[in-house]
Coordinates of C-alpha atoms in Angstrom, one line a residue:
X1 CA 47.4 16.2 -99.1
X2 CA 46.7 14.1 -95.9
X3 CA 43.5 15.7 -95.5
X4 CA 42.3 15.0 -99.6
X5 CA 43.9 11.3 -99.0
X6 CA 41.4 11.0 -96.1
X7 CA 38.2 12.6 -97.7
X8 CA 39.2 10.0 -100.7
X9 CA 39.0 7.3 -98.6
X10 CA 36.1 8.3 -97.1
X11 CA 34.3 9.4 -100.0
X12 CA 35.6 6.8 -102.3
X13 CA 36.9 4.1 -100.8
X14 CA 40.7 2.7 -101.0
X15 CA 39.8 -0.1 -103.6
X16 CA 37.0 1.5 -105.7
X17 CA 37.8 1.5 -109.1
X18 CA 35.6 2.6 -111.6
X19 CA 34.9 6.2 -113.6
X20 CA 35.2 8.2 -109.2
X21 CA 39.0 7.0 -109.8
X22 CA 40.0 9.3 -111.6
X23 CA 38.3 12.4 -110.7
X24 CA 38.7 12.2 -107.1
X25 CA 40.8 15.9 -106.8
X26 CA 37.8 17.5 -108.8
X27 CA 35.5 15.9 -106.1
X28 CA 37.6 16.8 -103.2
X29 CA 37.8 20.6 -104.2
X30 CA 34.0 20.4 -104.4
X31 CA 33.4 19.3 -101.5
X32 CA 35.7 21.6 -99.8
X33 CA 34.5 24.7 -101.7
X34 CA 30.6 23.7 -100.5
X35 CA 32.1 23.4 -96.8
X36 CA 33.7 26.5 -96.6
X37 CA 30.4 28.5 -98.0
X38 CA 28.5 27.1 -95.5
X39 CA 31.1 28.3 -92.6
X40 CA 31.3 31.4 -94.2
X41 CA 27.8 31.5 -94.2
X42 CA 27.0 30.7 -90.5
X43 CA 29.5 33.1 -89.5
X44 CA 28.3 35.8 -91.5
X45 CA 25.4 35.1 -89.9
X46 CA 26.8 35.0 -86.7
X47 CA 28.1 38.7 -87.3
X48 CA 24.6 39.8 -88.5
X49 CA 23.2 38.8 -85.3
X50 CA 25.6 39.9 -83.0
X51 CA 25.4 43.8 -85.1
X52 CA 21.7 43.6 -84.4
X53 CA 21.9 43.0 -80.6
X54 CA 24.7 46.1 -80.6
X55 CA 22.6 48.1 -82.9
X56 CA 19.4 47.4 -80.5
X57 CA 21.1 47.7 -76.8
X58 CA 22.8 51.3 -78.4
X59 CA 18.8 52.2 -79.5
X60 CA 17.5 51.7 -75.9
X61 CA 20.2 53.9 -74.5
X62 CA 19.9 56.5 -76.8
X63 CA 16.3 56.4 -75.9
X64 CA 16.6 56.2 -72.7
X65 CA 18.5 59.3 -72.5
X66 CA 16.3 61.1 -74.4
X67 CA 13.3 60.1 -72.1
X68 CA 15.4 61.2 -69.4
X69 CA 15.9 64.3 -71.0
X70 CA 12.0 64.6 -71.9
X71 CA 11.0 64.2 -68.3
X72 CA 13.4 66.6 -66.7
X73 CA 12.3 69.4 -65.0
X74 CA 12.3 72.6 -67.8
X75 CA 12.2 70.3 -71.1
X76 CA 10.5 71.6 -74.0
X77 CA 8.0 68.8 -73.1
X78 CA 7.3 69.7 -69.2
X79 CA 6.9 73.4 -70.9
X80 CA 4.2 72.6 -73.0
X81 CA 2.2 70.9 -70.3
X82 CA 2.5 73.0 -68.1
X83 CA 1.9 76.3 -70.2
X84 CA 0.6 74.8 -73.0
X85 CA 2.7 76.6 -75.7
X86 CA 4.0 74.4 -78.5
X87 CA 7.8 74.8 -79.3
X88 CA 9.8 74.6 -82.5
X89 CA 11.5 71.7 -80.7
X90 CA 8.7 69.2 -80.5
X91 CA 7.7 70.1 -83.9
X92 CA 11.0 69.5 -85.7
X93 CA 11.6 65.9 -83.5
X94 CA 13.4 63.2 -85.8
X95 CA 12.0 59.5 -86.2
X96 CA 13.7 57.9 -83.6
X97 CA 12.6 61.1 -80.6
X98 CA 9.1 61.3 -82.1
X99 CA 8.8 57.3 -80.9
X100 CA 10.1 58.4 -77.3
X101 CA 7.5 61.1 -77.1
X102 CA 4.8 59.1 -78.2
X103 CA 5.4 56.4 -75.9
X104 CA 5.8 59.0 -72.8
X105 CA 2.3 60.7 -74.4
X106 CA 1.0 57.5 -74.1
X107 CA 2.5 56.7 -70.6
X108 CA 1.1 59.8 -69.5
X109 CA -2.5 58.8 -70.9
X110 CA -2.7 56.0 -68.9
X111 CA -2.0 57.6 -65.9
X112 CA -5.3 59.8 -65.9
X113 CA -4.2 63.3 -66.2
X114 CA -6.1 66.4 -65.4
X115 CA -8.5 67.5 -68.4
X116 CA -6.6 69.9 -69.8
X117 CA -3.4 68.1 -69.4
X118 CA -5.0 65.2 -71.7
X119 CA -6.3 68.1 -74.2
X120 CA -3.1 69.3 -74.5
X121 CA -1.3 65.8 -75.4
X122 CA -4.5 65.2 -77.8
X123 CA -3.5 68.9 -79.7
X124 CA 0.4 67.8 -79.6
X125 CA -0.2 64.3 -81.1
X126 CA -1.8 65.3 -83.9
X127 CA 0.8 68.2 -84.7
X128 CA 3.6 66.1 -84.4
X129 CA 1.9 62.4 -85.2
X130 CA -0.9 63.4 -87.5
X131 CA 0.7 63.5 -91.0
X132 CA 3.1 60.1 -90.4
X133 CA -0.1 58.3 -89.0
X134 CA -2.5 59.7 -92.4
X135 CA 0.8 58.0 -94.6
X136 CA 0.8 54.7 -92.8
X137 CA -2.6 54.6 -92.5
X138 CA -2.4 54.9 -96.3
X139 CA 0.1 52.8 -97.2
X140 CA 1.7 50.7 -94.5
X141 CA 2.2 47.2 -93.6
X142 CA -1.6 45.7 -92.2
X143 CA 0.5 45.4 -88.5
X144 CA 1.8 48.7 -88.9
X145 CA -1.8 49.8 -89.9
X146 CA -3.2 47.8 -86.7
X147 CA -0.1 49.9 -84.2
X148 CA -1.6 53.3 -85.8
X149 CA -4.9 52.5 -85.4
X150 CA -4.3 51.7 -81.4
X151 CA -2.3 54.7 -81.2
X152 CA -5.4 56.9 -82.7
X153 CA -7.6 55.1 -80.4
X154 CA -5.9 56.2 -77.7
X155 CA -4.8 59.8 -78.9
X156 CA -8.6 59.8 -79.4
X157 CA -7.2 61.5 -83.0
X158 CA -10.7 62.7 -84.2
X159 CA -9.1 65.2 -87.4
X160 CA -8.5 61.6 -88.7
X161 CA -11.8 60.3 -88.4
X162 CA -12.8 61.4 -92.3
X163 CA -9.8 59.1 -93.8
X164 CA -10.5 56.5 -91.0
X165 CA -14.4 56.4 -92.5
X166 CA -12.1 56.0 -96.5
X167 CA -10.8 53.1 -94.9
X168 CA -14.1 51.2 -94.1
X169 CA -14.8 51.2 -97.8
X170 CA -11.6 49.9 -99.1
X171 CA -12.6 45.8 -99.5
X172 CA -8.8 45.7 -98.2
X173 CA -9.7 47.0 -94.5
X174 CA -9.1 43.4 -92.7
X175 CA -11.9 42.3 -90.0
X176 CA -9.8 43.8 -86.7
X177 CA -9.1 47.0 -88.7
X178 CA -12.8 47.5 -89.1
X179 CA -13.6 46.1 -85.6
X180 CA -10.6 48.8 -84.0
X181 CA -12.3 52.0 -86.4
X182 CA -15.4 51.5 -85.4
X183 CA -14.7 51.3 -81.1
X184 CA -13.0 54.5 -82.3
X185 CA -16.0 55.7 -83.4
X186 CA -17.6 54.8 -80.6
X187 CA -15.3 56.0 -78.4
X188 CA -15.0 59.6 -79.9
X189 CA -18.9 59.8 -80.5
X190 CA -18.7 59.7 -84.4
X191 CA -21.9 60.1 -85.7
X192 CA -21.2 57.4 -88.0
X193 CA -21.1 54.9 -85.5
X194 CA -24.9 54.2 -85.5
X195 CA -25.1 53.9 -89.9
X196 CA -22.2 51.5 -89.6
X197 CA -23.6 49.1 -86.4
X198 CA -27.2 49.1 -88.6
X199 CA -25.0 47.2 -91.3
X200 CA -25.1 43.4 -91.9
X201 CA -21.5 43.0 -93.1
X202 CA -20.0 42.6 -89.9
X203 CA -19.1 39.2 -88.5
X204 CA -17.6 39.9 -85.1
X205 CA -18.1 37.8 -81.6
X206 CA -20.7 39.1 -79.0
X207 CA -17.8 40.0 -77.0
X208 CA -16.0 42.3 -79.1
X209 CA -19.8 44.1 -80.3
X210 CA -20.0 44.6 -76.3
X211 CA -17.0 46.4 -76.2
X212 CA -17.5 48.8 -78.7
X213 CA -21.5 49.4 -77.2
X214 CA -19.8 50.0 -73.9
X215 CA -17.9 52.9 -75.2
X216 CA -20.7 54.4 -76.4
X217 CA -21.3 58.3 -75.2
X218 CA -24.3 58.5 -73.7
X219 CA -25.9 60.7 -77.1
X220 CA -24.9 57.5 -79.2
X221 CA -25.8 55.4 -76.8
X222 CA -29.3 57.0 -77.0
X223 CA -29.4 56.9 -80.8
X224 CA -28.6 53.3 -80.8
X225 CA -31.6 52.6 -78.3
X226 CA -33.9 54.0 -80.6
X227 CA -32.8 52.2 -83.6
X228 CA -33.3 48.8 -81.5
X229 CA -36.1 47.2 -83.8
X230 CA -33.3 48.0 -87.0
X231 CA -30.0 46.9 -86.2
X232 CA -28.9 42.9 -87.1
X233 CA -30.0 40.7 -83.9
X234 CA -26.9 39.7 -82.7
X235 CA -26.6 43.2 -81.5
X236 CA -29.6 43.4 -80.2
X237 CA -28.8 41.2 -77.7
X238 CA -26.0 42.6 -76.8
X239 CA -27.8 46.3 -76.5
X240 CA -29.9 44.5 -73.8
X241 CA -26.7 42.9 -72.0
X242 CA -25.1 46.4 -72.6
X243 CA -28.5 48.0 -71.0
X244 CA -27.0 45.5 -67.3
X245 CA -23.1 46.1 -67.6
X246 CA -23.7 50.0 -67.9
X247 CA -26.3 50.1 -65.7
X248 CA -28.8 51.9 -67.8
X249 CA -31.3 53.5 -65.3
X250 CA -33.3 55.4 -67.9
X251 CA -37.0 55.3 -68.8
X252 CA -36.1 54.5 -72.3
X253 CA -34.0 51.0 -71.5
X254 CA -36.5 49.8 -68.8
X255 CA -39.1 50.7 -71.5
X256 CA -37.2 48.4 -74.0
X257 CA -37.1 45.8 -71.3
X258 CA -40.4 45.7 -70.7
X259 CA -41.2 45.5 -74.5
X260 CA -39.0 42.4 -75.3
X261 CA -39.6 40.5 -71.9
X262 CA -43.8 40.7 -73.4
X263 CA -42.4 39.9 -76.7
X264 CA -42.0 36.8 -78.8
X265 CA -38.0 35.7 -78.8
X266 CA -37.2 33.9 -75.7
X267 CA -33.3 34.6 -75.7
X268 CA -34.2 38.4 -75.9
X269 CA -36.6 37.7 -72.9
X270 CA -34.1 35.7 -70.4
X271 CA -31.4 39.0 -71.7
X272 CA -34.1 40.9 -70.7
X273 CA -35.2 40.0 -67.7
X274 CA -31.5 39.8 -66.1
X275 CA -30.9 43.4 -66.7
X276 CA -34.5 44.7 -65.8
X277 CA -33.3 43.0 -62.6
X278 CA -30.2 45.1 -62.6
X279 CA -31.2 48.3 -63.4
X280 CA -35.1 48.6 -61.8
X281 CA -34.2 50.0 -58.2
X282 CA -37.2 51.7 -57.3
X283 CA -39.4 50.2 -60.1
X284 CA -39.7 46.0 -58.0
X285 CA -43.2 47.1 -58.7
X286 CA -42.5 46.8 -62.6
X287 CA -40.6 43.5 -62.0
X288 CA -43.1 41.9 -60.0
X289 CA -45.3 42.4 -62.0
X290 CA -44.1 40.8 -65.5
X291 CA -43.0 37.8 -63.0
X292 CA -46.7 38.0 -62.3
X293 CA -47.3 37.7 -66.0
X294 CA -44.9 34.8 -66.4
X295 CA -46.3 32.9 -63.3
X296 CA -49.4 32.5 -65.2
X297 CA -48.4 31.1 -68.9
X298 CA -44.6 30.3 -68.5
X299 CA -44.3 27.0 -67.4
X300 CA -43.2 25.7 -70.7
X301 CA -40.5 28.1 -71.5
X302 CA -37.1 27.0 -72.5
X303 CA -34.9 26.2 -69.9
X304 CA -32.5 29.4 -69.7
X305 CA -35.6 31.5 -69.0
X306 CA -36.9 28.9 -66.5
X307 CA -33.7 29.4 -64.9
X308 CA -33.6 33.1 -64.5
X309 CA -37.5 33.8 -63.8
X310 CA -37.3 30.9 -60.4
X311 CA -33.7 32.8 -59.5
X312 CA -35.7 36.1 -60.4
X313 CA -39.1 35.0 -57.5
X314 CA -36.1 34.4 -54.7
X315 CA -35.6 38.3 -55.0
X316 CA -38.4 39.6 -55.7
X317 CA -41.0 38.3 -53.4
X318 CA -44.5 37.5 -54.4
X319 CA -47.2 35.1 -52.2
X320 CA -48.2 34.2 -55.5
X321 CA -44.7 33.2 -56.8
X322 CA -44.5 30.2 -53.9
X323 CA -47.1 27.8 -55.7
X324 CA -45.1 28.1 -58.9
X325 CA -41.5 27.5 -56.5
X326 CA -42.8 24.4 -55.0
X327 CA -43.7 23.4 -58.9
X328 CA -40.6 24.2 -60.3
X329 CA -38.8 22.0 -57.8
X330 CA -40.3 19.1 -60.1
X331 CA -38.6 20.7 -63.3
X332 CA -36.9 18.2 -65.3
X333 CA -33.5 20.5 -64.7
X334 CA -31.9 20.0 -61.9
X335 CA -30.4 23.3 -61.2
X336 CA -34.3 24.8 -61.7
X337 CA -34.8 22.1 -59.5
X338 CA -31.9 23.4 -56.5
X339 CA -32.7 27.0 -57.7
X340 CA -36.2 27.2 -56.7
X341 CA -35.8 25.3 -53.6
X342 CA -33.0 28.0 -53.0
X343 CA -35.6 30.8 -53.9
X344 CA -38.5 29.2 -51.5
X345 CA -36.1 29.3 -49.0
X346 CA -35.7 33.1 -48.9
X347 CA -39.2 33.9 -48.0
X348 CA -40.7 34.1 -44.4
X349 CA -42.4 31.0 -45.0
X350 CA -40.0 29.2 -46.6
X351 CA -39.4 26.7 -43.9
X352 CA -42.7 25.8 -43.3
X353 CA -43.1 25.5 -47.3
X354 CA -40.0 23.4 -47.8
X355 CA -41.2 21.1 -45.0
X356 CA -44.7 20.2 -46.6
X357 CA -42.9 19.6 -49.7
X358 CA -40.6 17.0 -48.2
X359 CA -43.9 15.6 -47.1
X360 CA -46.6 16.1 -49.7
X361 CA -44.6 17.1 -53.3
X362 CA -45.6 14.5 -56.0
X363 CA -41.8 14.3 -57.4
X364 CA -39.5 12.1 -55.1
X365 CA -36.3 14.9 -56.5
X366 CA -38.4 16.8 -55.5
X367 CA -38.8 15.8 -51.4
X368 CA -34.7 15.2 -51.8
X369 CA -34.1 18.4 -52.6
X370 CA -36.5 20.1 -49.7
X371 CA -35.0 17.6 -47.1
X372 CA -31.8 19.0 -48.5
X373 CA -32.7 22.3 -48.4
X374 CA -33.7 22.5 -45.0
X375 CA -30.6 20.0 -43.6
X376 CA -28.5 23.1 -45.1
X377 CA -30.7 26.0 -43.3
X378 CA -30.6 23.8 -40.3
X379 CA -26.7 23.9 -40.2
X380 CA -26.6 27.4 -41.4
X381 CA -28.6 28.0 -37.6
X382 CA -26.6 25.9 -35.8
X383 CA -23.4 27.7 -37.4
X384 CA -24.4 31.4 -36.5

């Protein structure tokens, strides 16, 4: 009574008259049903959560003592590794044990087993993995799709390549799903691989079409090559950055090089010329000469191909290529500018050149940056 005497107060007010007066128990009991919900609410709430932490600390023990008992010394598991014999036992594992042998399969991967150590856990994820992956795959969740996709990546799970290629065609398959697929394409050396980078329809970054070229086997990687002139542009550029990062040595890539550094697109030529730097040991010959070919018509190139043909002459050195330094260190960009005063500097002559451009060079930057270069080569002496 007290307490209803003091939520009428409250709620009411001691002097309110009106139609409140005389239904103020029907009020009180209302309000005091609504607060007791909501405590019975939070605390069954509060017992929800406090199941799930128990339920998930008693998970990670029981999986922890089933890893343990995976990685002893005589398991089923170490048997099959070793001898290479699969037993009833790993086929007939539950939900729960087939997640703590996949994550120890996959701990394993990463270590960098022996070869036919990683053939053996390829054989045994797909007997015991296979059929659960081809049903998610199917109809799962899009992150549980994403999870089995990694996990075939890295099971390199080629007897699910067919439904993988189903996938591709479903207007469903999201962006990442497609972008995943196809670096396992690339990865496995699916013949596919090729038909599917010729299409338009992706939209990806240059980043994530250099990590699926950099997976390429070297016989896809060859294919690709070939079908240069067909695929969408942005890849093509990122075939010639490829051509640097894997350090493509062959006559085929320095023959591409060669083609699009005489050709017409000037982003395909600066691309060009950086990894025709990288990968022509033995062929400076071949390099000098197209910087020979530049030096005569490329003064009014854009700026990024400016850039890398004056850092280019500092490495490759020409007798013709000093005229065209001592130019360039009038370019309108100042880092062509520093960069070809940098370049000059390499060469046997550099310090005399440098000096009679202080003196005689038409473009005051131009005397700054000489004066500069040689305060800098004059410290370097005193410093050594």
């Amino acid at each position: 009574m007290i307490g209803q005497q003091w939520m009428y107060i409250k709620l009411i007010g001691s002097h309110h008259r009106g139609w409140l007066v005389g239904n103020t128990d029907w009020l009180v009991h209302v309000v005091s049903l609504i607060c007791a919900s909501v405590l019975a609410f939070l605390l069954v709430i509060y017992s929800y959560i406090l199941w799930m932490k128990y339920s998930s600390r008693r998970r990670e023990k029981v999986k922890t003592v089933r890893m343990q008992e995976l990685l002893a010394e005589g398991s089923f598991l170490q048997r099959y590794l070793n001898e290479g014999e699969i037993g009833v036992d790993l086929l007939n594992m539950s939900g729960d044990q087939q997640s703590v042998l996949q994550q120890l399969l996959l701990q394993r991967l990463a270590q960098g087993p022996v070869e036919h150590e990683t053939l053996r856990i390829r054989l045994l994820s797909w007997q015991v993995f296979g059929s659960s992956y081809r049903s998610v795959l199917k109809s799962g969740k899009w992150s549980e799709r994403v999870n089995t996709l990694l996990y075939i990546e890295q099971f390199h799970m080629i007897e699910l390549l067919p439904r993988l290629e189903d996938m591709l065609r479903v207007t469903s398959c999201t962006p990442l799903e497609r972008f995943i697929i196809l670096r396992i394409y690339a990865r496995t050396g699916y013949f596919r691989i090729v038909k599917e980078l010729l299409r338009e329809q992706y939209v990806w970054s240059d980043s994530q079409y250099l990590r699926i070229l950099l997976l390429l086997t070297d016989s896809t990687w060859t294919r690709l090559k070939d079908h240069f002139k067909d695929v969408p542009y942005q890849i093509q550029s990122n075939i010639v950055h490829a051509i640097r990062i894997r350090d493509d040595q062959t006559e085929g890539a320095v023959v591409l090089l060669e083609k699009l550094i005489l050709g017409e697109d000037a982003l395909l030529r600066t691309h060009a010329y950086q990894a025709l730097a990288q990968v022509s040991r033995g062929r400076e010959e071949l390099l000098k000469g197209l910087l020979l070919v530049w030096n005569e018509s490329g003064e009014e190139r854009q700026r990024s191909e400016r850039l890398t043909v004056t850092q280019l002459m500092g490495t490759v050195h020409a007798d013709a290529f000093i005229p065209r330094l001592k130019v360039m260190m009038g370019d309108p960009s100042f880092q062509i500018r520093q960069e070809a005063a940098n370049s000059l500097a390499r060469y046997e002559q550099g310090l005399e050149e440098l000096r009679d451009t202080a003196v005689n060079h038409p473009d005051k930057y131009a005397r700054q940056i000489a004066e500069e270069t040689l305060e800098r080569m004059q410290y370097g002496r005193k410093m050594d």
